[in-house]
XYZ file of C-alpha atoms in Angstrom:
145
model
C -5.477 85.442 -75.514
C -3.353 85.380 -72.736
C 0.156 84.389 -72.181
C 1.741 83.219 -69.354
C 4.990 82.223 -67.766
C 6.625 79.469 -65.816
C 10.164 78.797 -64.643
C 11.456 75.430 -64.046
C 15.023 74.966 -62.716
C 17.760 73.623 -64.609
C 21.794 73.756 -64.569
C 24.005 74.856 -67.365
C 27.286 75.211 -67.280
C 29.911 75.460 -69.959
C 31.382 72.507 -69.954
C 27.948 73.032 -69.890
C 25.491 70.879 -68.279
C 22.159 71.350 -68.379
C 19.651 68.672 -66.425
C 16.339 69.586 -64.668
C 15.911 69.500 -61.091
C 12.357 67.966 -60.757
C 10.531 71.014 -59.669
C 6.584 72.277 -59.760
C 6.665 75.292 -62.410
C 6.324 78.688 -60.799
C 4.906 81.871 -62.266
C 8.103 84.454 -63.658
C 8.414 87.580 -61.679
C 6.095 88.490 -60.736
C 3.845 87.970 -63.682
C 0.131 87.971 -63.531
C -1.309 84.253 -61.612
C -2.584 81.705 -64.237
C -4.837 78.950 -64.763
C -2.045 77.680 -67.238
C 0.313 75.486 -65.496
C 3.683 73.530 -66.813
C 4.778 70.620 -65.664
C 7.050 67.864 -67.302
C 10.106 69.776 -68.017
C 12.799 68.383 -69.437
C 16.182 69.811 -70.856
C 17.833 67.333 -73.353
C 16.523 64.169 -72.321
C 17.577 64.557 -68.912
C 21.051 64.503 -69.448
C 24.068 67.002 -69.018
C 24.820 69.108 -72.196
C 28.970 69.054 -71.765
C 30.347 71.285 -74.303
C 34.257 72.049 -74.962
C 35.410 75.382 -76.064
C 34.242 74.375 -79.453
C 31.344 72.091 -79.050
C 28.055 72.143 -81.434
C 24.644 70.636 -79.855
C 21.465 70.672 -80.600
C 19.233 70.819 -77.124
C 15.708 70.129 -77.067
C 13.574 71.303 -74.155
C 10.125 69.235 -73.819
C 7.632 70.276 -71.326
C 3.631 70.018 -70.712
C 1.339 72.772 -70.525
C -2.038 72.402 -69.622
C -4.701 75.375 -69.513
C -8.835 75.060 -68.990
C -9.520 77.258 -72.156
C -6.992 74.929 -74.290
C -3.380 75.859 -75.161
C -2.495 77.551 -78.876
C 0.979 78.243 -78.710
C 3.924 77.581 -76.537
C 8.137 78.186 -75.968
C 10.396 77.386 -74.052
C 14.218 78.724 -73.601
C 17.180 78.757 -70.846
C 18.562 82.061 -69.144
C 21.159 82.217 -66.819
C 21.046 85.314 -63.937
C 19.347 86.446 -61.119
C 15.856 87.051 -62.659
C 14.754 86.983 -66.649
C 14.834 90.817 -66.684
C 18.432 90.407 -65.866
C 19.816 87.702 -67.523
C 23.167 87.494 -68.075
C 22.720 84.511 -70.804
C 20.029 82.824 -73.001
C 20.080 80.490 -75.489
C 18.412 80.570 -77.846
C 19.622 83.984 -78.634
C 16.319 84.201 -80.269
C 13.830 81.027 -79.097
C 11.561 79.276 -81.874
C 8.616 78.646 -81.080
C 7.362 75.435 -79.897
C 5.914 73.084 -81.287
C 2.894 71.540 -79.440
C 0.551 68.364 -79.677
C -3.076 68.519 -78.455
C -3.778 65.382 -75.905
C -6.408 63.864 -77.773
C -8.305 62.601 -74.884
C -7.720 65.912 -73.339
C -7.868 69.366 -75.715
C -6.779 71.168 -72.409
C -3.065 69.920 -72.293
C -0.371 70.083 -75.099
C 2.941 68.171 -74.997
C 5.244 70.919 -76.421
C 9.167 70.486 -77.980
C 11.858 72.811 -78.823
C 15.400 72.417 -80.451
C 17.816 74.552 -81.140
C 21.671 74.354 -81.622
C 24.208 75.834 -79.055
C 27.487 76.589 -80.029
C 30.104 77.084 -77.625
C 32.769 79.483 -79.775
C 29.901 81.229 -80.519
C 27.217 81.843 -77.730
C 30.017 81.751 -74.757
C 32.915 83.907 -73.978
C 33.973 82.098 -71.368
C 33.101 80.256 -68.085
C 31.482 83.380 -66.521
C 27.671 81.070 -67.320
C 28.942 77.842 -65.393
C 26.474 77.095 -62.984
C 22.548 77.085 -62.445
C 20.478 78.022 -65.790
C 16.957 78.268 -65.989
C 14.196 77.352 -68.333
C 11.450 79.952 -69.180
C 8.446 78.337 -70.734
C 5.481 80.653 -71.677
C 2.303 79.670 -73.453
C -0.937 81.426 -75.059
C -4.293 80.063 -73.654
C -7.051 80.692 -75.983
C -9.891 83.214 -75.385
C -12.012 82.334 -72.897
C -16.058 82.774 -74.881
């Protein structure tokens, strides 16, 4: 199996909002190049997340991922910094996995969801993650035979 990355932009910021900027997903630094490719991301329907200094959500990140040898497992999360090796932020803490639907006119690409609540008090000291976020989908094509 293999697994591989993509990035797709997004902005967070606490009064955090969180939309995608329509963008092609790239491989994650530096990582190995793919036949799996992402496309479709979206970070809570679209719309800003706006928290106050003791806001609850739940965000859900939906995205497509589409591989020759079929996808069997996909996640997704946000980071915040200058590269995922470095990030000063992520939420989750600790990202669920996804859950993805086979097309079934095409076994090669899976719609994929994940939710997961964000609380402000909690997962935010203070402003110091305003501004652009990042989501981090990664996905494990099955073996090639």
């Amino acid at each position: 199996m293999r697994v591989r990355p993509a990035t797709a932009a997004a902005f967070l910021a606490t009064t955090l909002s969180a939309s995608v900027i329509p963008a092609a997903a790239q491989a994650a630094d530096g990582a190995a190049p793919s036949d799996t490719t992402f496309s479709n991301v979206v970070v809570n329907g679209g719309k800003d997340v706006v928290l106050g200094l003791a806001t609850k959500k739940t965000v859900t990140i939906a995205w497509t991922a589409t591989d020759p040898d079929g996808v069997v497992a996909s996640w997704a999360y946000l980071w915040h910094g200058p590269n995922t090796d470095d990030a000063d932020g992520r939420l989750p803490t600790y990202p669920p996995a996804g859950t993805c639907t086979v097309s079934p006119t095409d076994r090669t690409t899976s719609t994929c969801t994940v939710s997961f609540g964000v609380d402000a008090k909690r997962d935010f000291d203070d402003n110091g993650l305003a501004g652009t976020w990042k989501v981090l989908a990664e996905a494990v094509a099955a073996r090639e035979r």
